[in-house]
């Protein structure tokens, strides 16, 4: 039972027991003395003496406890958190020994350990860098070749989740919906033809391929699709992944369109082939989840009094890494004037949003971007209030799981620490360029970097799954409202 309590609370209980024991001992001694004296008129003197002694004992123990809590218990917690940050968040600055100046040689010893750890990590990093330079060059060559292909290329798992796509594939598939890693390909092209072709290839020789045509009438789009199974992963019992080649087949009743240059970009994460996702988000490991980390800029701080969103920006994190090719950044026409006081903060003017999409359109795009993801923001209740209030207008429910870096900071550093984005970024040595601060994209990128440094620190504390993390954040509910359903 006591193993689950925090160090500071256990110290408090220790001193509380000392105070109660001292008071009990004094009372017992006075009672025994009164019984031996056997003079009833002395009772008042014994009671007064007992009360004074109890008051002095409680006061003295409380004073010693406060000194011990401030200079020992808090110092140990701060020292442990700082050591964990340097062990798991790539922080290289020297350990601040002033916070543990009353702990004897513990602070210098901890500083020496963290310094040696940093040196060892740097040495290993140099070795790894040398060994991976060649692999990185080959990867760059492969990515360049795949990006420049005039044909769309998509690789998907047996569950039809995207693990790779190039720029041409993105151009074609964006007409069907939001494209992204770990998204359902069957949801974009229709489950029936993809699943039927995949089932046929499983029964065919390994070198066989399937050619199919997919018509999407509502998008006036016809695709010629080639499918081929990939070799199964070594030592894996999972069904093989597959590769699709996509080309647009012209419709006879449509004139040829103007050629649009395709982005020379390939986006992939082959680790998704190894994923075995749980249907229950509570059981997911934190580094296996997909996160959309976002921020908004608004006309003011009162969503219930008419303030509106004027910018939305978001990033996607999959497998503990930010997907650099998938970023949402859009200005929003708030449908009202932007006060000068707000413009002075985020720099967005009425002229800048004049031709921007309204919040219903931008909100739908954000909802599509965040499909199947955990939403994460700094002070999420403020940002989510705008989306919750406009769900009917947007035409979609924001029922995603939600995390907040304010609460994550409280889990790692305690409620008494400062939890502003600047303070957290400073602790984790995340730099926020001044020109990017208080822009939606700048703050979203900073929050992403902060969160990625927090992930290994949370794991080091034994917080492995989303359910574990939710249980810990709810202990700090007095800081912020919990947006997750019970």
Short mmCIF file of C-alpha atoms in Angstrom, two decimals, residues 158-343:
data_model
loop_
_atom_site.label_atom_id
_atom_site.label_comp_id
_atom_site.label_asym_id
_atom_site.label_seq_id
_atom_site.Cartn_x
_atom_site.Cartn_y
_atom_site.Cartn_z
CA UNK A 158 -2.84 -6.57 -44.49
CA UNK A 159 -5.33 -4.50 -42.51
CA UNK A 160 -5.24 -1.88 -45.33
CA UNK A 161 -3.47 0.77 -43.21
CA UNK A 162 -1.13 3.05 -45.18
CA UNK A 163 2.59 2.84 -44.31
CA UNK A 164 4.01 4.60 -47.40
CA UNK A 165 2.81 6.89 -50.16
CA UNK A 166 4.57 9.15 -52.64
CA UNK A 167 3.61 12.58 -53.91
CA UNK A 168 1.70 11.37 -56.96
CA UNK A 169 -0.38 8.98 -54.83
CA UNK A 170 -1.20 11.81 -52.46
CA UNK A 171 -2.39 14.00 -55.35
CA UNK A 172 -4.69 11.26 -56.62
CA UNK A 173 -6.06 10.09 -53.28
CA UNK A 174 -6.66 13.55 -51.80
CA UNK A 175 -9.61 13.80 -54.15
CA UNK A 176 -11.16 10.90 -52.22
CA UNK A 177 -10.46 12.17 -48.71
CA UNK A 178 -7.70 12.82 -46.20
CA UNK A 179 -4.51 10.87 -46.91
CA UNK A 180 -2.04 9.96 -44.19
CA UNK A 181 0.05 7.29 -42.56
CA UNK A 182 -1.91 4.69 -40.58
CA UNK A 183 -5.11 5.76 -42.35
CA UNK A 184 -7.44 3.19 -43.90
CA UNK A 185 -6.84 2.79 -47.64
CA UNK A 186 -10.04 0.81 -47.96
CA UNK A 187 -11.91 3.82 -46.63
CA UNK A 188 -10.56 5.96 -49.48
CA UNK A 189 -11.00 3.56 -52.40
CA UNK A 190 -13.80 1.37 -51.06
CA UNK A 191 -13.26 -1.80 -49.06
CA UNK A 192 -14.84 -4.31 -51.46
CA UNK A 193 -12.48 -4.15 -54.50
CA UNK A 194 -9.33 -3.87 -52.37
CA UNK A 195 -10.28 -6.76 -50.08
CA UNK A 196 -11.39 -8.96 -53.00
CA UNK A 197 -8.14 -8.40 -54.91
CA UNK A 198 -6.08 -9.02 -51.77
CA UNK A 199 -7.91 -12.28 -51.05
CA UNK A 200 -7.29 -13.47 -54.63
CA UNK A 201 -3.57 -12.70 -54.39
CA UNK A 202 -3.27 -14.67 -51.16
CA UNK A 203 -4.39 -17.77 -53.09
CA UNK A 204 -2.23 -17.03 -56.15
CA UNK A 205 1.52 -17.61 -56.64
CA UNK A 206 3.68 -15.05 -54.88
CA UNK A 207 4.76 -13.32 -58.11
CA UNK A 208 1.17 -12.78 -59.26
CA UNK A 209 -0.34 -9.30 -59.48
CA UNK A 210 -3.86 -7.98 -59.79
CA UNK A 211 -5.13 -5.20 -62.04
CA UNK A 212 -8.40 -3.51 -61.21
CA UNK A 213 -10.28 -0.38 -62.05
CA UNK A 214 -11.92 1.65 -59.32
CA UNK A 215 -14.60 4.20 -60.18
CA UNK A 216 -15.53 6.92 -57.69
CA UNK A 217 -18.46 8.61 -59.44
CA UNK A 218 -19.07 11.33 -56.85
CA UNK A 219 -15.47 12.52 -57.35
CA UNK A 220 -15.61 11.94 -61.15
CA UNK A 221 -12.50 9.84 -60.73
CA UNK A 222 -11.42 6.57 -62.33
CA UNK A 223 -8.24 4.87 -61.18
CA UNK A 224 -6.29 2.07 -62.70
CA UNK A 225 -4.82 0.10 -59.80
CA UNK A 226 -2.17 -2.58 -59.76
CA UNK A 227 -1.70 -4.70 -56.62
CA UNK A 228 1.16 -6.99 -55.67
CA UNK A 229 1.90 -8.70 -52.35
CA UNK A 230 5.21 -8.01 -50.61
CA UNK A 231 7.40 -10.68 -49.11
CA UNK A 232 6.34 -11.43 -45.52
CA UNK A 233 8.46 -9.85 -42.81
CA UNK A 234 11.12 -12.15 -41.32
CA UNK A 235 10.00 -14.06 -38.20
CA UNK A 236 6.48 -12.65 -38.56
CA UNK A 237 3.20 -14.53 -38.48
CA UNK A 238 1.27 -11.56 -39.89
CA UNK A 239 -0.31 -11.61 -43.33
CA UNK A 240 1.84 -9.94 -45.99
CA UNK A 241 1.59 -6.26 -46.82
CA UNK A 242 0.98 -5.13 -50.39
CA UNK A 243 1.96 -2.38 -52.81
CA UNK A 244 -0.46 -0.49 -55.04
CA UNK A 245 0.40 1.46 -58.16
CA UNK A 246 -2.15 4.13 -59.03
CA UNK A 247 -2.77 5.94 -62.28
CA UNK A 248 -5.68 8.08 -63.33
CA UNK A 249 -7.74 6.68 -66.18
CA UNK A 250 -9.51 9.47 -68.10
CA UNK A 251 -13.30 9.45 -68.20
CA UNK A 252 -14.70 9.62 -71.70
CA UNK A 253 -17.12 12.37 -70.75
CA UNK A 254 -14.47 14.55 -69.08
CA UNK A 255 -12.04 16.84 -70.90
CA UNK A 256 -8.38 16.41 -70.05
CA UNK A 257 -7.36 18.65 -67.19
CA UNK A 258 -4.40 20.94 -66.96
CA UNK A 259 -1.22 19.27 -65.75
CA UNK A 260 -0.47 20.13 -62.12
CA UNK A 261 3.08 19.57 -60.83
CA UNK A 262 3.03 16.87 -58.14
CA UNK A 263 4.92 17.37 -54.89
CA UNK A 264 8.23 15.50 -54.88
CA UNK A 265 7.65 13.87 -51.55
CA UNK A 266 7.34 10.35 -50.23
CA UNK A 267 5.95 9.71 -46.75
CA UNK A 268 6.43 6.39 -45.00
CA UNK A 269 6.82 4.50 -41.73
CA UNK A 270 7.51 0.84 -42.33
CA UNK A 271 7.40 0.15 -38.59
CA UNK A 272 3.61 0.24 -38.92
CA UNK A 273 3.87 -3.20 -40.54
CA UNK A 274 4.87 -4.59 -37.15
CA UNK A 275 2.04 -2.92 -35.23
CA UNK A 276 -0.58 -5.04 -33.48
CA UNK A 277 -3.06 -2.38 -32.38
CA UNK A 278 -5.56 -3.05 -29.62
CA UNK A 279 -9.18 -2.09 -30.20
CA UNK A 280 -9.29 -0.51 -26.75
CA UNK A 281 -7.34 2.76 -26.66
CA UNK A 282 -6.78 2.29 -22.93
CA UNK A 283 -4.63 -0.76 -23.65
CA UNK A 284 -2.50 0.91 -26.33
CA UNK A 285 1.13 1.56 -25.50
CA UNK A 286 1.82 5.29 -25.60
CA UNK A 287 4.45 4.95 -28.34
CA UNK A 288 2.03 2.98 -30.54
CA UNK A 289 -0.75 5.57 -30.65
CA UNK A 290 -1.35 8.13 -33.36
CA UNK A 291 -1.49 11.68 -31.99
CA UNK A 292 -2.63 14.90 -33.59
CA UNK A 293 -0.98 17.77 -31.72
CA UNK A 294 -2.66 21.06 -32.41
CA UNK A 295 -3.07 24.70 -31.46
CA UNK A 296 -5.48 27.47 -32.39
CA UNK A 297 -5.34 31.23 -32.50
CA UNK A 298 -8.56 33.07 -31.71
CA UNK A 299 -10.19 36.48 -31.65
CA UNK A 300 -10.27 36.35 -27.85
CA UNK A 301 -10.42 34.14 -24.78
CA UNK A 302 -14.21 33.76 -24.43
CA UNK A 303 -15.62 31.04 -26.72
CA UNK A 304 -18.96 31.27 -24.90
CA UNK A 305 -19.18 35.02 -25.55
CA UNK A 306 -18.70 35.10 -29.30
CA UNK A 307 -14.95 34.70 -29.78
CA UNK A 308 -13.96 32.56 -32.78
CA UNK A 309 -10.99 30.67 -34.18
CA UNK A 310 -8.85 32.47 -36.78
CA UNK A 311 -6.08 29.86 -37.27
CA UNK A 312 -5.68 26.10 -36.82
CA UNK A 313 -2.41 24.19 -37.04
CA UNK A 314 -1.66 20.55 -36.27
CA UNK A 315 1.02 17.89 -36.62
CA UNK A 316 0.77 14.11 -36.58
CA UNK A 317 2.90 11.80 -34.43
CA UNK A 318 2.98 8.08 -35.18
CA UNK A 319 5.19 5.51 -33.50
CA UNK A 320 6.77 8.16 -31.29
CA UNK A 321 7.90 10.24 -34.31
CA UNK A 322 6.50 13.33 -36.00
CA UNK A 323 5.39 12.74 -39.59
CA UNK A 324 7.09 15.68 -41.28
CA UNK A 325 5.05 15.40 -44.47
CA UNK A 326 1.69 15.69 -42.69
CA UNK A 327 1.01 19.12 -41.25
CA UNK A 328 -2.23 21.09 -41.20
CA UNK A 329 -1.93 24.88 -41.14
CA UNK A 330 -4.83 27.07 -42.17
CA UNK A 331 -6.13 30.53 -41.46
CA UNK A 332 -9.83 30.69 -40.62
CA UNK A 333 -12.32 33.46 -41.35
CA UNK A 334 -13.90 34.00 -37.92
CA UNK A 335 -16.91 35.84 -39.33
CA UNK A 336 -16.21 38.82 -37.10
CA UNK A 337 -13.60 41.50 -36.60
CA UNK A 338 -10.33 40.50 -34.96
CA UNK A 339 -9.65 42.89 -32.06
CA UNK A 340 -6.36 44.78 -32.19
CA UNK A 341 -5.42 43.32 -28.79
CA UNK A 342 -5.60 39.81 -30.28
CA UNK A 343 -3.74 40.82 -33.44
#
